[in-house]
XYZ file of C-alpha atoms in Angstrom:
719
model
C 20.078 32.389 -30.310
C 22.034 33.436 -27.223
C 25.382 31.821 -26.500
C 24.029 29.795 -23.525
C 21.020 28.776 -25.607
C 23.248 27.743 -28.508
C 25.506 25.658 -26.264
C 22.528 23.896 -24.703
C 21.019 23.194 -28.115
C 24.384 21.934 -29.428
C 24.646 19.531 -26.504
C 21.173 18.195 -27.247
C 22.006 17.690 -30.921
C 25.237 15.898 -30.054
C 23.325 13.536 -27.795
C 20.778 12.790 -30.534
C 23.456 12.145 -33.155
C 25.365 9.916 -30.728
C 22.185 7.853 -30.393
C 22.048 7.520 -34.194
C 25.578 6.121 -34.231
C 24.593 3.627 -31.527
C 21.787 2.414 -33.783
C 24.167 2.297 -36.755
C 26.671 0.170 -34.851
C 23.940 -2.229 -33.721
C 22.649 -2.564 -37.266
C 26.180 -3.243 -38.509
C 26.653 -6.004 -35.965
C 23.331 -7.617 -36.888
C 24.008 -7.583 -40.626
C 27.568 -8.828 -40.194
C 26.312 -11.751 -38.103
C 23.732 -12.687 -40.721
C 26.377 -12.349 -43.435
C 28.700 -14.806 -41.703
C 25.806 -17.218 -41.178
C 24.865 -16.980 -44.863
C 28.435 -17.816 -45.847
C 28.017 -21.094 -43.974
C 24.829 -21.717 -45.945
C 23.457 -24.564 -43.809
C 20.258 -25.926 -45.285
C 20.510 -23.714 -48.368
C 21.072 -24.510 -52.035
C 23.950 -22.890 -53.907
C 21.797 -20.298 -55.647
C 19.854 -19.358 -52.521
C 23.109 -19.080 -50.584
C 24.727 -16.840 -53.198
C 21.745 -14.502 -53.343
C 21.693 -14.146 -49.573
C 25.428 -13.590 -49.319
C 25.419 -10.884 -51.964
C 22.424 -9.051 -50.503
C 23.913 -9.031 -47.009
C 27.320 -8.111 -48.404
C 25.836 -5.053 -50.103
C 24.023 -4.033 -46.925
C 27.174 -4.482 -44.869
C 29.161 -2.233 -47.208
C 26.390 0.359 -47.233
C 26.509 0.591 -43.449
C 30.306 0.642 -43.327
C 30.800 3.721 -45.496
C 28.472 6.254 -43.866
C 30.417 6.884 -40.667
C 31.611 10.370 -41.563
C 28.792 12.887 -41.240
C 26.017 10.315 -40.843
C 23.554 13.088 -39.935
C 24.098 16.518 -41.459
C 20.870 18.434 -40.941
C 17.460 18.930 -39.422
C 14.159 20.296 -40.709
C 11.577 21.882 -38.421
C 8.051 22.002 -39.820
C 5.560 24.709 -38.988
C 3.544 21.974 -37.259
C 6.421 21.480 -34.820
C 7.563 18.135 -36.250
C 11.316 17.644 -36.511
C 13.100 15.497 -39.102
C 16.793 14.698 -39.113
C 18.440 14.262 -42.537
C 21.373 11.947 -43.211
C 23.249 9.755 -45.645
C 21.032 6.729 -44.998
C 17.741 6.075 -43.229
C 17.518 4.641 -39.700
C 14.372 3.490 -37.916
C 13.153 2.879 -34.382
C 12.138 -0.789 -34.433
C 10.459 -0.525 -31.033
C 8.025 2.179 -32.158
C 6.506 0.974 -35.439
C 9.718 1.633 -37.352
C 9.395 5.371 -36.876
C 12.165 7.113 -38.873
C 14.810 8.593 -36.603
C 16.987 9.598 -39.567
C 15.614 10.360 -43.041
C 17.645 9.290 -46.049
C 18.466 12.451 -48.009
C 16.896 10.850 -51.100
C 13.534 10.171 -49.473
C 10.646 12.331 -50.748
C 10.086 13.614 -47.223
C 13.618 15.069 -47.205
C 13.295 17.083 -50.399
C 12.233 20.287 -48.677
C 15.629 20.366 -46.950
C 17.079 21.302 -50.349
C 14.246 23.177 -52.020
C 12.635 25.285 -49.286
C 13.440 29.005 -49.521
C 12.455 32.114 -47.660
C 9.954 32.976 -50.381
C 8.662 29.388 -50.624
C 9.238 27.642 -47.271
C 7.198 24.531 -48.187
C 5.636 24.364 -44.698
C 9.085 24.443 -43.125
C 9.961 26.831 -40.320
C 13.691 26.222 -40.013
C 16.556 24.423 -41.753
C 19.504 23.457 -39.572
C 22.809 22.318 -41.046
C 25.371 20.541 -38.865
C 29.100 21.063 -39.139
C 30.693 17.699 -38.453
C 34.047 15.944 -38.348
C 33.781 12.181 -38.329
C 31.176 11.288 -35.693
C 31.448 14.608 -33.887
C 28.989 17.511 -34.298
C 31.143 20.640 -34.137
C 28.337 23.157 -34.506
C 25.298 24.113 -36.541
C 23.873 26.921 -38.666
C 20.172 27.786 -38.669
C 18.209 29.303 -41.522
C 14.786 30.609 -40.544
C 12.415 30.197 -43.482
C 9.453 32.341 -44.432
C 11.307 35.571 -43.661
C 13.010 36.644 -46.865
C 13.824 40.090 -45.470
C 16.265 38.613 -42.956
C 18.651 37.394 -45.623
C 19.510 33.906 -46.666
C 21.691 32.506 -43.908
C 21.701 29.150 -45.682
C 24.376 30.514 -48.020
C 26.806 30.342 -45.101
C 26.962 26.541 -45.229
C 27.380 26.545 -49.006
C 30.155 29.145 -48.989
C 31.918 27.385 -46.133
C 31.952 24.182 -48.177
C 33.149 25.992 -51.310
C 35.950 27.837 -49.535
C 37.170 24.830 -47.557
C 40.588 23.497 -48.652
C 40.424 20.605 -51.107
C 41.418 17.127 -50.024
C 42.582 14.132 -52.030
C 39.221 13.450 -53.677
C 35.896 14.977 -54.598
C 33.519 15.520 -51.683
C 29.826 14.825 -51.849
C 27.489 17.819 -51.674
C 24.724 15.977 -49.889
C 24.549 18.628 -47.158
C 24.604 21.624 -49.519
C 22.686 20.583 -52.638
C 21.159 23.646 -54.241
C 17.607 23.817 -55.563
C 18.564 23.754 -59.269
C 20.827 20.788 -58.590
C 18.181 18.954 -56.577
C 15.692 19.319 -59.430
C 18.106 17.538 -61.779
C 19.038 14.873 -59.239
C 15.396 13.881 -58.717
C 14.253 14.336 -62.323
C 11.798 11.611 -63.279
C 12.928 10.757 -66.802
C 13.413 7.149 -67.960
C 15.665 7.896 -70.925
C 18.773 10.013 -71.393
C 19.383 13.152 -69.353
C 22.057 15.543 -70.637
C 23.530 17.870 -68.024
C 25.682 20.583 -69.563
C 27.587 23.122 -67.581
C 30.810 25.063 -67.653
C 33.721 24.561 -65.246
C 32.823 24.497 -61.571
C 29.066 24.153 -62.003
C 29.016 20.846 -60.138
C 27.680 18.775 -63.038
C 29.794 15.748 -62.131
C 28.811 15.640 -58.488
C 25.164 16.254 -59.435
C 25.323 13.259 -61.790
C 26.796 11.075 -59.034
C 24.098 12.125 -56.591
C 21.534 11.319 -59.283
C 22.923 7.776 -59.473
C 22.642 7.470 -55.703
C 19.066 8.749 -55.908
C 18.129 6.228 -58.622
C 19.740 3.371 -56.704
C 17.606 4.366 -53.716
C 14.277 4.945 -55.486
C 14.615 2.074 -57.991
C 16.646 -0.368 -55.934
C 14.702 -3.476 -56.906
C 15.144 -2.691 -60.596
C 18.776 -1.651 -60.363
C 20.410 -3.732 -57.653
C 20.976 -6.855 -59.774
C 22.770 -4.979 -62.529
C 24.071 -1.818 -60.867
C 25.316 1.321 -62.558
C 28.338 2.268 -64.653
C 30.268 5.537 -64.403
C 32.570 6.421 -67.319
C 35.199 9.110 -66.779
C 37.944 10.692 -68.899
C 41.018 9.281 -67.142
C 42.119 7.199 -64.122
C 43.002 10.308 -62.082
C 39.442 11.569 -62.484
C 37.983 8.217 -61.401
C 40.217 8.240 -58.344
C 39.082 11.796 -57.612
C 35.358 10.982 -57.691
C 35.625 7.441 -56.329
C 34.628 8.311 -52.761
C 31.420 10.177 -53.515
C 29.019 7.270 -54.047
C 30.415 5.099 -51.222
C 30.067 8.088 -48.894
C 26.375 8.115 -49.839
C 26.007 4.413 -49.019
C 26.145 3.109 -52.609
C 28.748 0.568 -53.707
C 27.090 -1.270 -56.632
C 28.732 1.026 -59.157
C 31.496 0.240 -61.641
C 33.947 3.008 -62.547
C 35.909 2.909 -65.799
C 37.394 4.970 -68.595
C 36.750 4.315 -72.266
C 40.095 2.514 -72.195
C 38.627 -0.082 -69.827
C 35.543 -1.137 -71.802
C 37.036 -4.588 -72.514
C 37.716 -6.766 -69.416
C 41.427 -7.271 -68.871
C 42.432 -4.110 -70.741
C 43.231 -0.788 -69.083
C 44.495 1.388 -71.916
C 45.612 5.006 -71.475
C 47.767 5.691 -74.580
C 46.201 8.014 -77.135
C 46.305 8.099 -80.931
C 47.141 11.089 -83.060
C 44.099 13.312 -83.657
C 43.727 12.044 -87.237
C 43.897 8.371 -86.218
C 41.479 8.964 -83.335
C 39.004 10.643 -85.684
C 39.230 7.746 -88.175
C 38.826 5.017 -85.548
C 36.071 6.887 -83.749
C 33.895 7.235 -86.841
C 31.184 4.697 -87.655
C 32.889 4.322 -91.039
C 35.405 2.038 -89.313
C 32.639 -0.581 -89.058
C 32.991 -1.265 -92.782
C 36.739 -1.720 -92.343
C 36.240 -4.240 -89.530
C 33.577 -6.172 -91.440
C 35.844 -6.324 -94.490
C 38.735 -7.576 -92.353
C 36.583 -10.418 -91.031
C 35.264 -11.291 -94.507
C 38.824 -11.314 -95.850
C 39.667 -14.196 -93.478
C 36.807 -16.305 -94.934
C 38.782 -17.645 -97.873
C 38.510 -19.918 -100.889
C 41.322 -22.276 -101.854
C 43.368 -21.205 -104.862
C 43.925 -24.897 -105.651
C 41.855 -27.900 -104.473
C 43.034 -29.093 -101.040
C 43.492 -32.911 -100.968
C 42.316 -34.811 -97.894
C 43.644 -38.376 -97.830
C 41.314 -40.766 -96.054
C 41.895 -44.475 -95.522
C 40.283 -45.687 -98.744
C 39.946 -42.542 -100.856
C 41.308 -39.040 -101.425
C 38.805 -36.192 -101.560
C 39.391 -32.522 -102.310
C 38.042 -29.226 -101.000
C 37.645 -27.178 -104.150
C 36.705 -23.510 -104.559
C 33.113 -24.345 -105.510
C 32.547 -26.356 -102.332
C 34.190 -23.713 -100.144
C 32.181 -20.930 -101.772
C 28.902 -22.755 -101.110
C 29.916 -23.400 -97.497
C 31.051 -19.805 -97.063
C 27.787 -18.393 -98.354
C 25.715 -20.691 -96.143
C 27.807 -19.684 -93.124
C 27.443 -15.980 -93.879
C 23.712 -16.319 -94.509
C 23.281 -17.946 -91.090
C 23.691 -14.508 -89.502
C 25.935 -15.934 -86.798
C 29.208 -14.291 -85.726
C 32.288 -15.509 -87.561
C 33.547 -18.064 -85.030
C 30.095 -19.520 -84.442
C 29.363 -19.658 -88.177
C 32.429 -21.865 -88.599
C 30.225 -24.793 -87.563
C 27.963 -24.136 -90.566
C 30.967 -23.876 -92.880
C 32.382 -27.114 -91.456
C 29.080 -28.972 -91.799
C 28.709 -28.068 -95.488
C 32.288 -29.014 -96.358
C 32.018 -32.241 -94.364
C 28.743 -33.123 -96.097
C 30.217 -32.618 -99.567
C 33.374 -34.605 -98.820
C 31.547 -37.540 -97.227
C 29.068 -37.688 -100.114
C 31.916 -37.768 -102.600
C 33.830 -40.357 -100.617
C 30.780 -42.566 -100.149
C 30.044 -42.435 -103.856
C 33.517 -43.584 -104.732
C 33.896 -46.217 -102.038
C 30.401 -47.687 -102.270
C 30.189 -47.714 -106.049
C 29.750 -51.274 -107.290
C 29.283 -53.057 -103.972
C 26.555 -51.132 -102.128
C 23.015 -50.880 -103.458
C 20.694 -47.970 -102.757
C 18.666 -50.192 -100.430
C 21.572 -50.930 -98.072
C 20.686 -48.028 -95.777
C 22.374 -49.502 -92.732
C 25.599 -50.044 -94.658
C 25.479 -46.525 -96.069
C 24.952 -45.042 -92.607
C 27.767 -47.141 -91.210
C 30.052 -45.942 -93.994
C 29.010 -42.329 -93.396
C 29.744 -42.659 -89.685
C 33.195 -44.074 -90.389
C 33.997 -41.268 -92.821
C 32.817 -38.587 -90.397
C 35.072 -40.060 -87.742
C 38.030 -40.090 -90.123
C 37.483 -36.468 -91.111
C 37.128 -35.315 -87.525
C 40.435 -36.966 -86.630
C 42.289 -35.924 -89.776
C 44.867 -33.216 -89.074
C 45.027 -32.063 -92.692
C 41.266 -31.590 -92.754
C 41.422 -29.506 -89.558
C 44.324 -27.498 -91.012
C 42.309 -26.877 -94.197
C 39.352 -25.585 -92.160
C 41.687 -23.327 -90.182
C 43.081 -21.910 -93.407
C 39.680 -21.298 -94.985
C 37.643 -20.282 -91.913
C 40.026 -19.695 -88.987
C 38.948 -19.139 -85.386
C 39.771 -15.475 -84.759
C 40.243 -13.325 -81.667
C 39.607 -9.566 -81.656
C 43.181 -8.854 -80.567
C 44.808 -10.974 -83.267
C 42.588 -9.712 -86.070
C 42.941 -6.014 -85.195
C 46.707 -6.299 -84.728
C 47.042 -7.966 -88.136
C 44.842 -5.274 -89.690
C 47.105 -2.492 -88.415
C 50.341 -4.265 -89.352
C 49.170 -4.918 -92.916
C 47.420 -1.568 -93.513
C 48.899 0.766 -96.188
C 51.159 3.465 -94.795
C 48.845 6.244 -95.938
C 45.643 4.673 -94.544
C 45.880 6.258 -91.100
C 45.714 2.787 -89.523
C 49.213 1.476 -90.149
C 51.598 0.846 -87.276
C 54.578 -1.438 -86.799
C 53.331 -3.103 -83.630
C 49.686 -3.937 -84.112
C 48.906 -4.707 -80.475
C 50.265 -1.436 -79.056
C 46.736 -0.567 -78.015
C 45.388 2.958 -77.699
C 42.161 4.221 -76.162
C 40.674 4.515 -79.663
C 41.302 0.793 -80.263
C 39.199 -0.384 -77.331
C 35.738 0.179 -78.883
C 37.002 -1.562 -82.027
C 38.063 -4.586 -79.989
C 34.673 -4.569 -78.313
C 32.934 -4.396 -81.694
C 34.948 -7.380 -82.892
C 33.698 -9.441 -79.946
C 30.238 -9.212 -81.498
C 31.465 -9.694 -85.058
C 33.532 -12.757 -84.202
C 31.567 -14.358 -81.375
C 33.004 -17.114 -79.242
C 34.840 -20.300 -80.058
C 32.107 -22.789 -79.129
C 34.454 -25.782 -79.031
C 36.109 -24.578 -75.834
C 32.732 -23.895 -74.228
C 31.438 -27.337 -75.173
C 34.498 -28.994 -73.644
C 34.083 -26.986 -70.446
C 30.360 -27.814 -70.267
C 31.088 -31.515 -70.733
C 33.725 -31.456 -67.984
C 31.308 -29.658 -65.639
C 28.559 -32.184 -66.412
C 30.898 -35.081 -65.568
C 31.929 -33.374 -62.338
C 28.319 -32.725 -61.325
C 27.377 -36.325 -62.084
C 30.204 -37.597 -59.894
C 29.159 -35.262 -57.081
C 25.538 -36.384 -57.308
C 26.570 -40.057 -57.262
C 28.720 -39.444 -54.189
C 25.872 -37.586 -52.487
C 23.459 -40.415 -53.308
C 25.927 -42.842 -51.768
C 26.043 -40.813 -48.560
C 22.258 -40.716 -48.476
C 21.938 -44.490 -48.965
C 24.496 -45.112 -46.229
C 22.441 -43.042 -43.823
C 19.316 -44.993 -44.766
C 21.077 -48.256 -43.939
C 22.052 -46.865 -40.546
C 18.609 -45.438 -39.711
C 17.845 -48.124 -37.117
C 20.785 -46.903 -35.088
C 19.824 -43.208 -35.357
C 17.499 -41.146 -33.230
C 14.160 -40.650 -35.089
C 14.318 -36.833 -34.953
C 17.911 -36.855 -36.229
C 16.946 -39.165 -39.082
C 14.000 -37.000 -40.137
C 16.256 -33.955 -40.145
C 18.863 -35.766 -42.212
C 16.286 -36.926 -44.764
C 15.058 -33.360 -45.138
C 18.556 -32.122 -45.847
C 20.478 -34.854 -47.610
C 18.781 -35.324 -50.911
C 21.379 -36.063 -53.534
C 20.943 -32.869 -55.540
C 20.939 -30.716 -52.414
C 24.116 -32.325 -51.141
C 25.720 -31.947 -54.545
C 24.976 -28.228 -54.393
C 27.193 -27.978 -51.352
C 30.201 -28.956 -53.398
C 29.688 -25.825 -55.493
C 31.745 -22.984 -54.087
C 29.587 -19.962 -53.329
C 30.154 -17.050 -55.683
C 30.646 -14.338 -53.095
C 32.039 -11.786 -55.527
C 30.479 -8.360 -55.324
C 28.420 -6.957 -58.165
C 31.343 -4.732 -59.129
C 33.712 -7.715 -59.342
C 31.295 -9.765 -61.427
C 30.403 -6.905 -63.761
C 34.015 -5.891 -64.312
C 34.978 -9.420 -65.359
C 32.018 -9.937 -67.720
C 32.118 -8.207 -71.089
C 28.441 -9.027 -71.683
C 27.265 -7.498 -68.402
C 24.503 -4.914 -68.852
C 23.758 -2.022 -66.517
C 20.506 -0.402 -65.493
C 22.005 3.101 -65.615
C 25.141 4.670 -67.077
C 26.779 7.994 -66.253
C 29.080 9.424 -68.912
C 31.270 12.280 -67.719
C 33.187 14.558 -70.091
C 30.824 13.057 -72.653
C 31.801 15.590 -75.311
C 35.040 13.598 -75.765
C 33.409 10.289 -76.681
C 33.480 9.096 -80.275
C 30.666 7.492 -82.235
C 32.290 4.103 -81.617
C 32.462 4.784 -77.860
C 28.716 5.417 -77.857
C 28.092 2.073 -79.595
C 29.870 0.321 -76.727
C 27.857 2.167 -74.100
C 24.527 1.520 -75.786
C 25.335 -2.210 -75.782
C 26.090 -1.987 -72.062
C 22.703 -0.400 -71.283
C 19.851 -1.875 -73.364
C 17.311 0.155 -71.367
C 18.967 3.388 -72.555
C 18.952 4.968 -69.092
C 21.801 7.507 -69.084
C 22.996 10.612 -67.312
C 25.262 12.390 -69.788
C 27.524 15.101 -68.381
C 29.646 17.440 -70.407
C 30.530 20.824 -71.820
C 30.808 21.113 -75.587
C 33.061 24.151 -75.147
C 35.676 21.938 -73.469
C 35.826 19.336 -76.262
C 39.398 18.531 -77.240
C 39.009 15.237 -79.125
C 38.659 15.384 -82.898
C 36.358 12.368 -82.616
C 34.173 13.953 -79.948
C 30.670 15.413 -80.070
C 29.871 18.763 -81.640
C 26.169 18.575 -80.793
C 24.336 16.298 -78.364
C 21.655 15.352 -80.867
C 24.305 14.073 -83.282
C 25.366 11.307 -80.901
C 22.044 10.581 -79.160
C 19.400 10.769 -81.889
C 20.517 7.505 -83.585
C 19.843 5.602 -80.336
C 17.183 7.544 -78.401
C 15.320 9.787 -80.834
C 12.936 11.924 -78.850
C 13.932 10.258 -75.566
C 16.589 12.626 -74.289
C 16.168 15.828 -72.328
C 18.582 18.681 -71.706
C 19.335 20.570 -68.513
C 22.007 23.206 -67.954
C 23.867 24.404 -64.882
C 24.945 28.034 -65.009
C 26.338 28.781 -61.548
C 30.052 28.283 -60.948
C 30.591 27.028 -57.399
C 34.309 26.312 -57.809
C 36.113 29.066 -59.703
C 36.268 32.490 -58.042
C 35.248 35.516 -60.094
C 38.819 36.823 -60.433
C 40.011 33.608 -62.073
C 36.855 33.057 -64.096
C 37.299 36.472 -65.717
C 40.657 35.314 -67.089
C 39.247 32.002 -68.330
C 36.235 33.725 -69.874
C 38.537 35.825 -72.057
C 40.063 32.616 -73.460
C 36.612 31.097 -73.982
C 35.528 34.161 -75.953
C 38.438 33.627 -78.345
C 37.623 30.050 -79.419
C 33.897 29.769 -78.554
C 32.460 33.277 -78.774
C 28.863 32.062 -78.668
C 29.253 30.227 -75.353
C 28.352 32.044 -72.157
C 30.690 31.281 -69.235
C 29.162 30.204 -65.908
C 28.695 32.897 -63.279
C 30.835 32.559 -60.162
C 29.068 32.809 -56.802
C 32.052 34.268 -54.984
C 35.305 36.162 -55.165
C 38.447 34.977 -53.410
C 40.217 38.338 -53.072
C 43.435 36.983 -54.596
C 44.117 38.279 -58.123
C 45.680 35.795 -60.585
C 49.237 36.649 -61.584
C 51.749 36.029 -64.338
C 55.519 36.082 -64.584
C 57.824 36.090 -67.574
C 60.809 33.753 -67.107
C 63.797 32.668 -69.166
C 64.597 29.077 -70.058
C 67.011 28.875 -67.143
C 64.585 30.440 -64.660
C 61.591 28.190 -65.417
C 62.583 25.099 -63.345
C 63.377 27.226 -60.288
C 60.110 29.149 -60.634
C 58.131 25.908 -60.729
C 59.993 24.608 -57.683
C 59.269 27.865 -55.846
C 55.526 27.485 -56.461
C 55.555 23.862 -55.307
C 57.533 24.753 -52.179
C 55.259 27.653 -51.263
C 52.097 25.594 -51.724
C 53.498 22.709 -49.694
C 53.320 24.963 -46.661
C 49.624 25.699 -47.195
C 46.578 23.614 -46.427
C 44.922 22.157 -49.510
C 46.040 20.863 -52.897
C 47.995 22.274 -55.829
C 49.129 21.315 -59.317
C 51.396 22.543 -62.116
C 49.799 22.274 -65.572
C 51.754 22.630 -68.786
C 52.188 21.368 -72.352
C 53.135 17.701 -72.818
C 56.833 17.147 -72.306
C 57.571 20.059 -69.954
C 59.274 18.626 -66.835
C 57.395 19.042 -63.598
C 54.014 19.667 -65.251
C 50.843 17.678 -65.887
C 49.008 17.956 -69.243
C 45.686 19.752 -69.062
C 43.925 16.719 -70.547
C 44.752 14.751 -67.395
C 43.176 17.344 -65.090
C 39.685 17.403 -66.620
C 37.056 17.235 -63.900
C 39.615 17.812 -61.125
C 39.975 20.813 -58.821
C 42.814 22.233 -56.733
C 43.250 25.084 -54.300
C 46.171 26.477 -56.296
C 47.147 26.046 -59.950
C 50.257 27.119 -61.822
C 49.873 27.195 -65.611
C 53.143 26.963 -67.541
C 53.610 28.099 -71.157
C 49.986 29.027 -71.940
C 50.851 29.965 -75.540
C 51.984 26.404 -76.278
C 48.900 24.927 -74.620
C 46.719 27.267 -76.668
C 48.485 26.298 -79.887
C 47.854 22.610 -79.239
C 44.218 22.961 -78.189
C 42.396 26.091 -77.041
C 40.001 24.056 -74.884
C 42.969 22.688 -72.917
C 43.991 26.188 -71.832
C 40.413 26.908 -70.751
C 40.440 23.705 -68.707
C 43.811 24.532 -67.129
C 42.741 28.017 -66.051
C 39.520 26.791 -64.416
C 40.960 24.103 -62.124
C 41.805 26.551 -59.303
C 39.476 27.284 -56.397
C 41.643 29.932 -54.698
C 44.913 30.872 -56.418
C 46.112 30.964 -60.044
C 49.560 31.776 -61.382
C 51.020 31.733 -64.896
C 54.653 31.286 -65.979
C 55.577 32.002 -69.579
C 58.725 32.158 -71.692
C 56.895 33.126 -74.869
C 54.670 36.214 -74.963
C 51.300 35.785 -73.292
C 48.358 35.006 -75.580
C 46.250 38.079 -76.282
C 43.400 36.709 -74.169
C 45.699 36.694 -71.115
C 47.234 40.096 -71.687
C 45.437 41.443 -68.621
C 47.629 39.283 -66.444
C 50.726 41.258 -67.450
C 49.637 44.113 -65.163
C 48.626 41.827 -62.305
C 50.629 41.438 -59.129
C 53.874 39.604 -59.840
C 55.509 37.236 -57.341
């Protein structure tokens, strides 16, 4: 295209995209107005109001987050039809809702990602816009059906790959590759495992798959949303913008340390303790700890009632304990069974002693009266309550697990001085104990009774208002009265006293331990223990998962060694495997260094193939103890003057460095690796991770000799 022709075409595209933003702004204003009206809720019941508020709230958020790069491409069909592709769909309401912008997830948009020169899929041209905010800066055209001309579409991909990194992960919605698109749109109802080495885009593909599922299965998923589990808070912060930028906000992000509401644990156990707690064998330990609190009295416990003293002996407690256990209820809920049996035995004994000689078998009313009195005495007796607490106490997961650790033998692997100094490995155990223990029903019953009294008072007040209006009907206009009678029924008016629950799905799900999700994404899944998987399977009864990982990068002793080991117990025959082999992040020069490390500890694993070279060879420098701090400062100072991001990665405890474990899933323009020999000694996978975080520049500082796998760096350019 000639320069004048390009400029004219660019002006036309800018005008079209500006019109799309006008439609977007109008749609925002409409939805926001309806949202505010729904908050008022006139003429609506509490439930109807809440549903409307949440639906409009979701739509409002969806429209608010797609401002940047709303439209990023255009497809031209051989027939001459043009389709613009964007983050969401927009329609022309005046012309039969004709699409003016296709959502990238719509079936009609798929050819934008899959058409090639050899297989154009009835497409003549693919145009990709270069945008900043709402502005179209330019465009790149790829003419399809002419494979001999070269694939100009690579220009957009390479431009995105080479661009400096910002504060968080960017979506790839404009540059999804065909192999990635196939995985994103895969029609599989069970578990999808996506494995790929560093830089293959497996995380961002998984996130786009969630966005695709939320779009294609919105009715099924919107009430429960999706869960994304990542390895650490820094990773979640890094990926947190991707789904909102695609118009999806009904997604909860957490680490395994956040499985239990109210807890956000980051501390880690020793490898041995993590392996022990992560194994399913710990279930027997937890069950035994609960059973140990279901006790029998060593000596009969006397309960002094008004007219008689009765005793809880071991035989009675054992019968009650067995009945409670046989009920199949969690510990705290089974306490009611235990209490009923003990109460029955004590009242029978007391009645026999009190009624002997003055009550005949036929005096049923007297016997029932006596029984009622005795039940009341027992319920109010503090010693009886204390005896129940001693024999079948109400337990909380936190208290029980802390006591277990504090009382464990020193050589058990579970002992620690402060039981509630929680680690990430403790969180699935606490979650397991929620199911083993259940809830304390007494508190729930009290709350339900208080709510019932409140609702009754509200209904009585509403009925009073309604009756007052009926008395005044002669003084009211007939139309006004009919309207009032339609609205002011007692129950309807009572509903208006109930505050609308306007919390978002994310807020409600995060606060509710029993919330279940329609789909779960697990990133760095090779690190999850068997106990972690139990938690996740409880969170997703439908077993719809996207599992992302790389077994070669496993560092946790409790993690997975084979995907079938962790998935077969839950979804036998219902999981499929896909691999990504192209490295879009790490340039060839750096990947060659990382591949040498991979060959040392995982010789059977093939490293991903880089799509580009950066032209900057990685370097190393030997420094003394005194020179190391200054060398790190020099790297930080030099990178501060460049566009993009940088990081210094080193062994735990080295000042000015970040452990490799905290950089998993992240990427930076420049990386400085400090003391690679120490990192390698701790965990070979950590060194592999550290070396593959860079997208442009890699340097290594070492006081000890370089590991053999990095010996090639000794001859590289030194700085």
